[in-house]
PDB file of C-alpha atoms and ligand atoms in Angstrom:
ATOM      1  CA  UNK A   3     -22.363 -11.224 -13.859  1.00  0.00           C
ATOM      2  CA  UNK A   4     -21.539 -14.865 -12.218  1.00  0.00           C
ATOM      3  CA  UNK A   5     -19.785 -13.977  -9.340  1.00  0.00           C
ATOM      4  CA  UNK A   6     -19.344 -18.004  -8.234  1.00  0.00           C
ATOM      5  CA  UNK A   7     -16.695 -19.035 -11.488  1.00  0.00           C
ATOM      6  CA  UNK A   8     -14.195 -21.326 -10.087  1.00  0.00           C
ATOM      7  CA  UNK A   9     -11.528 -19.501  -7.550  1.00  0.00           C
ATOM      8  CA  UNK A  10      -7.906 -19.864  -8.103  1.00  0.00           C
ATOM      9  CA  UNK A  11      -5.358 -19.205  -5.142  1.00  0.00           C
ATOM     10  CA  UNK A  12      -2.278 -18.713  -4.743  1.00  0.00           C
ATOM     11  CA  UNK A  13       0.092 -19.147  -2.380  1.00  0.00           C
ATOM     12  CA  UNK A  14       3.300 -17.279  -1.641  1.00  0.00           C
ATOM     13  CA  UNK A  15       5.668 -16.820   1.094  1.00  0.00           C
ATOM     14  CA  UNK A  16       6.696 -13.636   1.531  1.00  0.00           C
ATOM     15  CA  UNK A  17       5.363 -10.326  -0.243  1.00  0.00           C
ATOM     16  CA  UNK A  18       5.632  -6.831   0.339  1.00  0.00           C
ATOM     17  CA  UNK A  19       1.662  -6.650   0.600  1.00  0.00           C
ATOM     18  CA  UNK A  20      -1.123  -8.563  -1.468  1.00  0.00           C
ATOM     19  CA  UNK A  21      -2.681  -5.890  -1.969  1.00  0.00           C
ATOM     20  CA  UNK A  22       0.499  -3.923  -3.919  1.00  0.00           C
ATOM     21  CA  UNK A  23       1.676  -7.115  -5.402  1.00  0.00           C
ATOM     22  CA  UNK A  24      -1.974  -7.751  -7.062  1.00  0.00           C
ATOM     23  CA  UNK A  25      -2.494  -3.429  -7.922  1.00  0.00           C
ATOM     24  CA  UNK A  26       1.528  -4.110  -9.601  1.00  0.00           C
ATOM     25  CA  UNK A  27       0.621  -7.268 -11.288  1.00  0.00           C
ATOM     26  CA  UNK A  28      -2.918  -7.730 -12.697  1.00  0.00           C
ATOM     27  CA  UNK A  29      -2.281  -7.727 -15.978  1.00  0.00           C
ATOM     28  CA  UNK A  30      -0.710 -11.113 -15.177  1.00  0.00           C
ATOM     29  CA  UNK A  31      -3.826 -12.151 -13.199  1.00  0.00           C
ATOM     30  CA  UNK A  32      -6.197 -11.353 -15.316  1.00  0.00           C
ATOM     31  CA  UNK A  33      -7.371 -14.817 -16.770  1.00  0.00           C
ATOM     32  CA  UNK A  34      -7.366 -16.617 -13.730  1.00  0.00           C
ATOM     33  CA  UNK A  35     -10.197 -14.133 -11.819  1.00  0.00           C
ATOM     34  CA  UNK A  36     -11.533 -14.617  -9.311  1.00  0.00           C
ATOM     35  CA  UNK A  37      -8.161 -15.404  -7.844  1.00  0.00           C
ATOM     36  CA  UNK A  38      -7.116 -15.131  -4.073  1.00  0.00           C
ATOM     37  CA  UNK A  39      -3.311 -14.224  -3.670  1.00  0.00           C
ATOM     38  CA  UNK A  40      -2.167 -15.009  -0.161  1.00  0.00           C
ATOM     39  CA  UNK A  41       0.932 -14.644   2.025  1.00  0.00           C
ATOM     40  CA  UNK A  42       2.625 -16.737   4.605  1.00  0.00           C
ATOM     41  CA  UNK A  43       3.659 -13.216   5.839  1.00  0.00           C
ATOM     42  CA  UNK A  44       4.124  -9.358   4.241  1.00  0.00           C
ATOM     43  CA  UNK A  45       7.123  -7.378   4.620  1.00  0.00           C
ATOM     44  CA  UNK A  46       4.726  -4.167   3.836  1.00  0.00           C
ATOM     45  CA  UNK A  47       1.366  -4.499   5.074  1.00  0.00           C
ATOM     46  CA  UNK A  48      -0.846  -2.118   4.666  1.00  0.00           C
ATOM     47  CA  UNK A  49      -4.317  -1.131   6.156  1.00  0.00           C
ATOM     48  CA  UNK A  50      -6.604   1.868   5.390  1.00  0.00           C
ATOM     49  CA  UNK A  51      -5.256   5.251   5.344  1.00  0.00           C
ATOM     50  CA  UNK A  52      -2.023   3.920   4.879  1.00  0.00           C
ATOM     51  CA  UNK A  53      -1.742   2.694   8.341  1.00  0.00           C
ATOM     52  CA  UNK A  54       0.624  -0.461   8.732  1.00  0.00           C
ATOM     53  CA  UNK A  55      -0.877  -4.023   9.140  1.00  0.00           C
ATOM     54  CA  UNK A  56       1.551  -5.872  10.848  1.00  0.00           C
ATOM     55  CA  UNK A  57       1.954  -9.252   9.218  1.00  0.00           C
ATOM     56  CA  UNK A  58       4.162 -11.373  10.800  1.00  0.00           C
ATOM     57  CA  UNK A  59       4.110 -15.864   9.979  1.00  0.00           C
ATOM     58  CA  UNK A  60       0.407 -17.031  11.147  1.00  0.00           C
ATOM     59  CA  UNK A  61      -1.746 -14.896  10.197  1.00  0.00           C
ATOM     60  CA  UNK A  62      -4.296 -14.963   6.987  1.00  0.00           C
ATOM     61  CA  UNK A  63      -2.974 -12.231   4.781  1.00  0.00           C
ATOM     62  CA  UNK A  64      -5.052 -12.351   1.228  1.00  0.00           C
ATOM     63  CA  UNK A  65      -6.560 -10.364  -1.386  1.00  0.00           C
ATOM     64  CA  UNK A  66      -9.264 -11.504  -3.772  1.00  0.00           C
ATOM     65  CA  UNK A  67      -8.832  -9.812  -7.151  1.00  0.00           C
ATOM     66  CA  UNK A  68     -12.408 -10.196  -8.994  1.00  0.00           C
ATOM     67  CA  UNK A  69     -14.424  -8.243 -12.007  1.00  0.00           C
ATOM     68  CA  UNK A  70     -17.568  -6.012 -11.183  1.00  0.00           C
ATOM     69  CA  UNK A  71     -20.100  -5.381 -13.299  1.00  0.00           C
ATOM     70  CA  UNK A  72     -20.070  -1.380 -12.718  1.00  0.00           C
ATOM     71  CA  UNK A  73     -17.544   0.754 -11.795  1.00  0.00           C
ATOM     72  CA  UNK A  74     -16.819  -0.100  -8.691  1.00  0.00           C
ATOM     73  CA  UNK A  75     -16.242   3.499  -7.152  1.00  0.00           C
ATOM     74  CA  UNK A  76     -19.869   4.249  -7.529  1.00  0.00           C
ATOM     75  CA  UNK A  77     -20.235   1.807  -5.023  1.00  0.00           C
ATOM     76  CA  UNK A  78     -17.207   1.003  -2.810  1.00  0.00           C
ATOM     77  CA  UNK A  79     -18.632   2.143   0.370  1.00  0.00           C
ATOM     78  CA  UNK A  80     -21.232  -0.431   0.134  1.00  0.00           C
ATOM     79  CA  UNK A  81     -18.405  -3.113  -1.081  1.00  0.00           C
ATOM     80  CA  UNK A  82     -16.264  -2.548   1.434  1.00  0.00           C
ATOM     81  CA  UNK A  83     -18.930  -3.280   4.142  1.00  0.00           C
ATOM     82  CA  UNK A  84     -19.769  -6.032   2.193  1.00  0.00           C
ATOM     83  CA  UNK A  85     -16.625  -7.558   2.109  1.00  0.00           C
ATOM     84  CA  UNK A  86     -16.876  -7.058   6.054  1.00  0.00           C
ATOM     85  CA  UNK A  87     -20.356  -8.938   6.493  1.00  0.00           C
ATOM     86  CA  UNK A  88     -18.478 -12.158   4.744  1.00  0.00           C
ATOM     87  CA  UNK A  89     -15.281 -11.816   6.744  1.00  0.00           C
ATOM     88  CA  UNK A  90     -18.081 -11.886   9.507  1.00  0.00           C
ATOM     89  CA  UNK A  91     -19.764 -14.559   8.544  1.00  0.00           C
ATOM     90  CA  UNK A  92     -16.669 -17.111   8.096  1.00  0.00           C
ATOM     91  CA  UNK A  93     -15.731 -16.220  11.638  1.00  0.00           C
ATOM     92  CA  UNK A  94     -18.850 -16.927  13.000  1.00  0.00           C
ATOM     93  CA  UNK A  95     -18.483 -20.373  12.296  1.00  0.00           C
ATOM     94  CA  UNK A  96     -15.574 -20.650  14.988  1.00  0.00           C
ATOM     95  CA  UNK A  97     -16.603 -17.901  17.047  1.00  0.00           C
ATOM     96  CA  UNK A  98     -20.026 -17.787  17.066  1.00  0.00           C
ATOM     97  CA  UNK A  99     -22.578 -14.602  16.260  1.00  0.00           C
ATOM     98  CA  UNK A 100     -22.562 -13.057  19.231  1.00  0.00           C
ATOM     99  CA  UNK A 101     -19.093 -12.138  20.087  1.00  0.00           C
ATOM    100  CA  UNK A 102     -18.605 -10.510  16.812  1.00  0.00           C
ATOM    101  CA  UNK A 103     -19.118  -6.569  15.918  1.00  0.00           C
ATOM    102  CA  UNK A 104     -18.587  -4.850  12.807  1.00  0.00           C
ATOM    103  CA  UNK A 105     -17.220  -1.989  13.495  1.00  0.00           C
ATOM    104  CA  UNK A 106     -18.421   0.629  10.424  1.00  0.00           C
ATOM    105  CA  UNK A 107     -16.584   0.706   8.344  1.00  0.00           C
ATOM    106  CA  UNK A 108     -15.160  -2.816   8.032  1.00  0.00           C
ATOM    107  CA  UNK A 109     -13.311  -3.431  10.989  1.00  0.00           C
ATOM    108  CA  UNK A 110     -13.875  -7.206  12.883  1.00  0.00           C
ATOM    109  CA  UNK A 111     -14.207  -7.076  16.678  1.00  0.00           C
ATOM    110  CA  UNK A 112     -14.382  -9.535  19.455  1.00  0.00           C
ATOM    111  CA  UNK A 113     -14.450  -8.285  22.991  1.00  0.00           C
ATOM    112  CA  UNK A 114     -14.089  -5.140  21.427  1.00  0.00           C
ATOM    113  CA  UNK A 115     -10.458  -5.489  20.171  1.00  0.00           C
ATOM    114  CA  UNK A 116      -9.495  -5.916  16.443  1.00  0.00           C
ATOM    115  CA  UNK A 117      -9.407  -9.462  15.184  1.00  0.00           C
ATOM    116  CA  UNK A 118      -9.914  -8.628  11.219  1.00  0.00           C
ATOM    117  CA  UNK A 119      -9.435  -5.841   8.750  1.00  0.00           C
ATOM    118  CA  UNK A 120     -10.655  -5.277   4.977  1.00  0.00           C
ATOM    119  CA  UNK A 121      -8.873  -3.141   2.744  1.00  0.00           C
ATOM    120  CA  UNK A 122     -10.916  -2.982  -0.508  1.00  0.00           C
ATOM    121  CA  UNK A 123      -9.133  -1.190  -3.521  1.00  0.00           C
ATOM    122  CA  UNK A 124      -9.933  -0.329  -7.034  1.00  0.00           C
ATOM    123  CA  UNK A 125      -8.969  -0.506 -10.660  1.00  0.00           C
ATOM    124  CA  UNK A 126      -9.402  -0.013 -13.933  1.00  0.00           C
ATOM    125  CA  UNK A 127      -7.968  -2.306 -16.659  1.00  0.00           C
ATOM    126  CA  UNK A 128      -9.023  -1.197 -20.156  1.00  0.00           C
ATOM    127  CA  UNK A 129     -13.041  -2.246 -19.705  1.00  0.00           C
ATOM    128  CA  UNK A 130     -12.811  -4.099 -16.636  1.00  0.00           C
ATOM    129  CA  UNK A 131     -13.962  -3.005 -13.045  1.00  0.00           C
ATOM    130  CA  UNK A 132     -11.717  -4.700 -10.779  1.00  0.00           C
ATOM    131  CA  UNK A 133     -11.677  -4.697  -7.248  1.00  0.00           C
ATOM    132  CA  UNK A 134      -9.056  -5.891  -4.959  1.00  0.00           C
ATOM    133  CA  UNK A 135     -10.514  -7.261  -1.554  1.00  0.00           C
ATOM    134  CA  UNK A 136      -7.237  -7.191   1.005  1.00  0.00           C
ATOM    135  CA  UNK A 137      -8.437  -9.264   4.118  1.00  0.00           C
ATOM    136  CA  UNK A 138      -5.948  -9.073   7.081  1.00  0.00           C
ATOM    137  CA  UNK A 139      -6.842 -11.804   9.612  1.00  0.00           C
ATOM    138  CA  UNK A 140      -5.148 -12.353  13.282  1.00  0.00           C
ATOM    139  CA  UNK A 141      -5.007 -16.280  13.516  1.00  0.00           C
ATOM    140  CA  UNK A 142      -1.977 -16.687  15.549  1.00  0.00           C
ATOM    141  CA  UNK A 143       0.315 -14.289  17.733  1.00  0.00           C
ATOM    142  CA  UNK A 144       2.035 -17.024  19.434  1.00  0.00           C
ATOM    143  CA  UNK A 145       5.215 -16.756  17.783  1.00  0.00           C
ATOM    144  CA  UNK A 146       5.362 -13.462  17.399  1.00  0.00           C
ATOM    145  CA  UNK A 147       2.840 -11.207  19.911  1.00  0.00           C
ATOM    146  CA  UNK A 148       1.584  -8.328  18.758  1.00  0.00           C
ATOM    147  CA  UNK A 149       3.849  -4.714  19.130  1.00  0.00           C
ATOM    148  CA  UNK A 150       2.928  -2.878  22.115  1.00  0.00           C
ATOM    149  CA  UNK A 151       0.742  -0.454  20.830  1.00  0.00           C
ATOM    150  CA  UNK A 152      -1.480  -2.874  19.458  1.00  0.00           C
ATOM    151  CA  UNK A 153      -1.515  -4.973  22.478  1.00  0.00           C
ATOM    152  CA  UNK A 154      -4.901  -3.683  23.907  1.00  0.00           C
ATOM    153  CA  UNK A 155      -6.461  -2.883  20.788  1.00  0.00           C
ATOM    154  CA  UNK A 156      -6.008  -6.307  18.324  1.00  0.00           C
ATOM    155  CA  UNK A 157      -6.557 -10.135  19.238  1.00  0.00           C
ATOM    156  CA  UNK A 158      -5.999 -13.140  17.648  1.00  0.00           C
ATOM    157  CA  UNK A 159      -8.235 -16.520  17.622  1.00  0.00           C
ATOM    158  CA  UNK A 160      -5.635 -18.351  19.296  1.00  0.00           C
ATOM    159  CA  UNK A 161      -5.529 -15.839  21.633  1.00  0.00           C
ATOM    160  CA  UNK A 162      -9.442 -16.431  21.664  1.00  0.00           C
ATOM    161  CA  UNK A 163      -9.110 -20.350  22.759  1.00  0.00           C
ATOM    162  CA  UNK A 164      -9.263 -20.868  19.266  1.00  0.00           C
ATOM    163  CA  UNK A 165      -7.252 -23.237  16.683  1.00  0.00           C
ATOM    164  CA  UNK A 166      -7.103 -21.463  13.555  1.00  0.00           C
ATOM    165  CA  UNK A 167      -7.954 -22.820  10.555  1.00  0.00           C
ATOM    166  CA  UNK A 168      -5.756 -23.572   7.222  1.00  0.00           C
ATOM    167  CA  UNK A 169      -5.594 -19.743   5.426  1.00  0.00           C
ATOM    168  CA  UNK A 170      -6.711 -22.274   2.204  1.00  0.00           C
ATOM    169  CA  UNK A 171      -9.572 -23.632   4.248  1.00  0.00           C
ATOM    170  CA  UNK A 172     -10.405 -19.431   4.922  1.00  0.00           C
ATOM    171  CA  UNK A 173      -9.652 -18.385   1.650  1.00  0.00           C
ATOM    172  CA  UNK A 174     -12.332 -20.604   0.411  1.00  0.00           C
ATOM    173  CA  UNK A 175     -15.295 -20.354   3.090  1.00  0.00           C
ATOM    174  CA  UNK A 176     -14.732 -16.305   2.440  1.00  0.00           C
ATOM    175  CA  UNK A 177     -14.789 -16.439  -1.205  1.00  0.00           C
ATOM    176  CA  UNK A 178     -18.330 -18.316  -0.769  1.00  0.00           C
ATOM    177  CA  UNK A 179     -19.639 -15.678   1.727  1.00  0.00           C
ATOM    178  CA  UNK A 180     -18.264 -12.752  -0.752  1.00  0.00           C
ATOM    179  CA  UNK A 181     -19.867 -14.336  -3.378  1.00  0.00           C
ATOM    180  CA  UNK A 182     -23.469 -14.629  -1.717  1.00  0.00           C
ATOM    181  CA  UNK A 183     -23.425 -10.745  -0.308  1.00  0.00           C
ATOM    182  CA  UNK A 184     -22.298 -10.062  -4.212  1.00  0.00           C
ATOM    183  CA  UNK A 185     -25.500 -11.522  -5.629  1.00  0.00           C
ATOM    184  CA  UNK A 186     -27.689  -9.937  -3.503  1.00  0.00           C
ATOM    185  CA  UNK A 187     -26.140  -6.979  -4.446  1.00  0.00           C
ATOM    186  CA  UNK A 188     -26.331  -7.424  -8.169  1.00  0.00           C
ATOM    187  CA  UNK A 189     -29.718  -8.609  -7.398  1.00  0.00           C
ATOM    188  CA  UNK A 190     -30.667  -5.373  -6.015  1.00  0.00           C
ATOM    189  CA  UNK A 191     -32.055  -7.233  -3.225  1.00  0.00           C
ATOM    190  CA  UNK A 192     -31.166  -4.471  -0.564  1.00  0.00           C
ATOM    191  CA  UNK A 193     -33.147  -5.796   2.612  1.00  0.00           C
ATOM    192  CA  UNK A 194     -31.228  -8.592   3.488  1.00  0.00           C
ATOM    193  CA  UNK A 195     -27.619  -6.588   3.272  1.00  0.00           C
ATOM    194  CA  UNK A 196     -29.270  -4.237   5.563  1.00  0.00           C
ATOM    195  CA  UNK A 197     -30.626  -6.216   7.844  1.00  0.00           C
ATOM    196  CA  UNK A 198     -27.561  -8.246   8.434  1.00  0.00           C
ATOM    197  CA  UNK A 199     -25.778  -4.408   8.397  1.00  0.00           C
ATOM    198  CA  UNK A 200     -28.080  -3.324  11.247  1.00  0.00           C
ATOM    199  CA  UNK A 201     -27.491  -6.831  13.194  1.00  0.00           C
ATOM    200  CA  UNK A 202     -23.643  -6.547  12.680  1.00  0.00           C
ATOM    201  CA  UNK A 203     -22.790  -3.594  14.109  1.00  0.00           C
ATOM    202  CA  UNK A 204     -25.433  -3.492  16.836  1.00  0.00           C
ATOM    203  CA  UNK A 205     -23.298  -2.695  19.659  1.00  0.00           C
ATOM    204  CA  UNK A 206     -22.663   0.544  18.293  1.00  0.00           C
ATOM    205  CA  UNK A 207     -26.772   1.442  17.508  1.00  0.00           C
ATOM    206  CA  UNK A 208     -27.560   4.365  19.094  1.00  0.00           C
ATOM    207  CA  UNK A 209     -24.083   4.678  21.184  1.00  0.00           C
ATOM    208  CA  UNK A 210     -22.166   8.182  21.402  1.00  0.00           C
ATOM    209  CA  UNK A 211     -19.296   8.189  19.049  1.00  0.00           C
ATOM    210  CA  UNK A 212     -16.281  10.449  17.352  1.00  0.00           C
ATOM    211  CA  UNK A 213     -15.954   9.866  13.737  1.00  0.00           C
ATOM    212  CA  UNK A 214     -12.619  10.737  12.647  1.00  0.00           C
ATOM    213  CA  UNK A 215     -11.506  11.677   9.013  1.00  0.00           C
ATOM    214  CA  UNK A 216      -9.627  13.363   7.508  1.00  0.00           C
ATOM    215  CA  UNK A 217     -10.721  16.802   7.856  1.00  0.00           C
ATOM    216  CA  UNK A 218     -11.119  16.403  11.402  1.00  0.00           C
ATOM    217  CA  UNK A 219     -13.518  14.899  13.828  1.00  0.00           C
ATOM    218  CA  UNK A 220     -17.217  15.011  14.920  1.00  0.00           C
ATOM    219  CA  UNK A 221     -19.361  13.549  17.428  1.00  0.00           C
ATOM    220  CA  UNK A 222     -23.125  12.482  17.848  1.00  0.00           C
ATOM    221  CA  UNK A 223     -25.176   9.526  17.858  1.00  0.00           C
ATOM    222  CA  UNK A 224     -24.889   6.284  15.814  1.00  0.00           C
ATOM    223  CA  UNK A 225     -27.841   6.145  13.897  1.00  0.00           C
ATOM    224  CA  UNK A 226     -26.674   3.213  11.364  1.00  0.00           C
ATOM    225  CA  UNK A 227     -25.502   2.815   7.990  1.00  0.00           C
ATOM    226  CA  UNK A 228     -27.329   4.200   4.684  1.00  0.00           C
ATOM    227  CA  UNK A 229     -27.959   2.441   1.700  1.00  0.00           C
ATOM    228  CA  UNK A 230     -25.175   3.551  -0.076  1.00  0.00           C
ATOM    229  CA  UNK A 231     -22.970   2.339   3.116  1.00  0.00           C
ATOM    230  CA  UNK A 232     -22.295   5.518   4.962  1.00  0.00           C
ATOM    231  CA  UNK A 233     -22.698   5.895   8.600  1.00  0.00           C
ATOM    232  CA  UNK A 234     -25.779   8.577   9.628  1.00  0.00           C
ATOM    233  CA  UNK A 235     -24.545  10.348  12.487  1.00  0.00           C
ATOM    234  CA  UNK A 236     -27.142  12.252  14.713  1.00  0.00           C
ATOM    235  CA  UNK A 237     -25.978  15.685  15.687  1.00  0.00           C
ATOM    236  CA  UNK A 238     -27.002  17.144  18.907  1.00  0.00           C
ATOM    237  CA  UNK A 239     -28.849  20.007  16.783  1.00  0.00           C
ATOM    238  CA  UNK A 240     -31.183  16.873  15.822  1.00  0.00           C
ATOM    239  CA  UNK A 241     -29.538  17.035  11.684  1.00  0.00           C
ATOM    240  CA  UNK A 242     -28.524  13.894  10.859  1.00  0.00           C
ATOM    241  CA  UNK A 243     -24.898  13.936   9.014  1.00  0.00           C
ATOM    242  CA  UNK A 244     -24.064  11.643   6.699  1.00  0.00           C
ATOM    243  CA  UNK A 245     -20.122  10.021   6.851  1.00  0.00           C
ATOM    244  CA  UNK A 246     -18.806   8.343   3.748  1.00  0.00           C
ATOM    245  CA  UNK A 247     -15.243   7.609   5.412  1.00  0.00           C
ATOM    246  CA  UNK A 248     -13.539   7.717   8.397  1.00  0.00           C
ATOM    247  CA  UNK A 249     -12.488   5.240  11.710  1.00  0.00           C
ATOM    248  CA  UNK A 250     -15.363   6.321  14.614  1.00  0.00           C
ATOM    249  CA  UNK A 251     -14.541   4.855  18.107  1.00  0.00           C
ATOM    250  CA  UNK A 252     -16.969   4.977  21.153  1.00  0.00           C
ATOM    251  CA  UNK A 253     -17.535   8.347  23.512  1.00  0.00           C
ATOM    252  CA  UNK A 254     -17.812   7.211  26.770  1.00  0.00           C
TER     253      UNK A 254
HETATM  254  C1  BTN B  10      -7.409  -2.183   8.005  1.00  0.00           C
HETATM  255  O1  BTN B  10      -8.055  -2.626   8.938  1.00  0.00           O
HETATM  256  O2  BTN B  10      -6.893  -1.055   8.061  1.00  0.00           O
HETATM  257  C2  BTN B  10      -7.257  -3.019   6.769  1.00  0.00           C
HETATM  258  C3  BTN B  10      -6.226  -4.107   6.934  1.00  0.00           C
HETATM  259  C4  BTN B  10      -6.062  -4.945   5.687  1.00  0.00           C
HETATM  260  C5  BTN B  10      -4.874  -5.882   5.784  1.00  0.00           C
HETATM  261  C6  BTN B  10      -4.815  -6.813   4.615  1.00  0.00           C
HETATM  262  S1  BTN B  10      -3.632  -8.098   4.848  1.00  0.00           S
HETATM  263  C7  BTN B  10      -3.808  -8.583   3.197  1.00  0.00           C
HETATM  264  C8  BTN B  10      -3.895  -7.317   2.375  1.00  0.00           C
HETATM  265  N1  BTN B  10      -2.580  -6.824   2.082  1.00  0.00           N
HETATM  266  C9  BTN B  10      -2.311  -5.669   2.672  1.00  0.00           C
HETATM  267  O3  BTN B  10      -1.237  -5.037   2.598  1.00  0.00           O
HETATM  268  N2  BTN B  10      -3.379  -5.261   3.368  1.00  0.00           N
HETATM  269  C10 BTN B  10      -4.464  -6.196   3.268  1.00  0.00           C
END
């Protein structure tokens, strides 16, 4: 599959959340993939477990809605993290490599606060495997800061000394980066992904962690992230558990 056809975007206002819009809508969508849908602002933002991505004016609020050549839940741990590595690598080029972690699964930090989150979601439309990237980025909080529980926990690039670029300008630059992790994928060409995994989230490598999920929480030793894109979590007995979902934070 050609990954790199021509990317539409479009540009709205206001929304409820790209992701629901685009998950309500793709029928309508549907001969204009890959497309980009993004938001001035969303009324109903959305992050992972239902959580609530606050999305005031100045932020980057898109999803990408493009085809996959297999179904996509076979493989949407590994997409997700994917879709992390290019968020990554388009903020590298204002904030540089090294004050960027990925935390697994796909969360964007710098200085250990959340600047970026990636909500990947997917569908089926008759014989298409669609998958609907939701990229939540924090450009700007000057008009509006952020609430007070996310005060310690989330930055922004302004915040950061940085000017933000045009969401067009990012919609763009991370389409490109998507598109080269996606090839390598199809390509089967596993090394690279992992490497660039393994260099990602290296401030986590070997650190004492809690990995929360839904049926409740465990703790051990982060021991990286599996082919498939789980996290391998090394319990004190020595047994390595495997973790296909959850948030993990650092044990101190
Ligand atoms: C997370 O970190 O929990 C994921 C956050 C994803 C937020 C983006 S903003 C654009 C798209 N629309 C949504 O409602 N959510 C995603």
């Amino acid at each position: 599959m050609n990954f790199n056809e021509p990317l539409t975007v479009i540009t709205l206002d206001e929304v409820d959340s790209t992701n629901a819009l685009l998950k309500r809508d793709l029928p309508l969508y549907l001969d204009r993939l890959p497309c980009f849908v993004l938001a001035r602002k969303q009324t109903s933002g959305r992050g992972r477990d239902q959580r609530i991505w606050d999305s005031p004016d100045g932020g980057f609020y898109g999803t990408l809605a493009q085809r996959l050549p297999v179904p996509a839940a076979l493989s949407h741990g590994l997409l997700s993290l994917l879709a992390g590595l290019g968020v990554r690598d388009v903020m590298t080029e204002w904030l540089g490599k090294e004050r960027l972690d990925l935390k697994w699964p796909n969360d964007l930090l710098c200085r250990g606060k959340k600047l970026a989150g990636v909500l990947v979601e997917n569908q089926v439309k008759g014989s298409d495997w669609l998958s609907l990237w939701g990229i939540g980025i924090n450009l700007s909080r000057q008009q509006t800061p952020f609430p007070e529980p996310l005060q310690d926990r989330a930055i922004s690039l302004s915040g950061l000394g940085v000017e933000p670029p045009a969401p067009l300008i990012l919609a763009n630059r991370l389409h490109q980066r998507f598109v080269h992790w996606l090839d390598l994928w199809q390509r089967g060409e596993e090394g690279p992904i992992m490497s660039a995994l393994e260099e990602a989230s290296r401030s986590f490598q070997q650190n004492p962690i809690t990995v929360h999920d839904r049926g409740g929480r465990v703790s051990g030793i982060f021991e990286g992230i599996d082919r498939q894109g789980a996290l391998r979590l090394r319990m004190d007995s020595g047994e390595i558990r495997t973790c296909y979902c959850g948030e993990i934070e650092n044990r101190d």
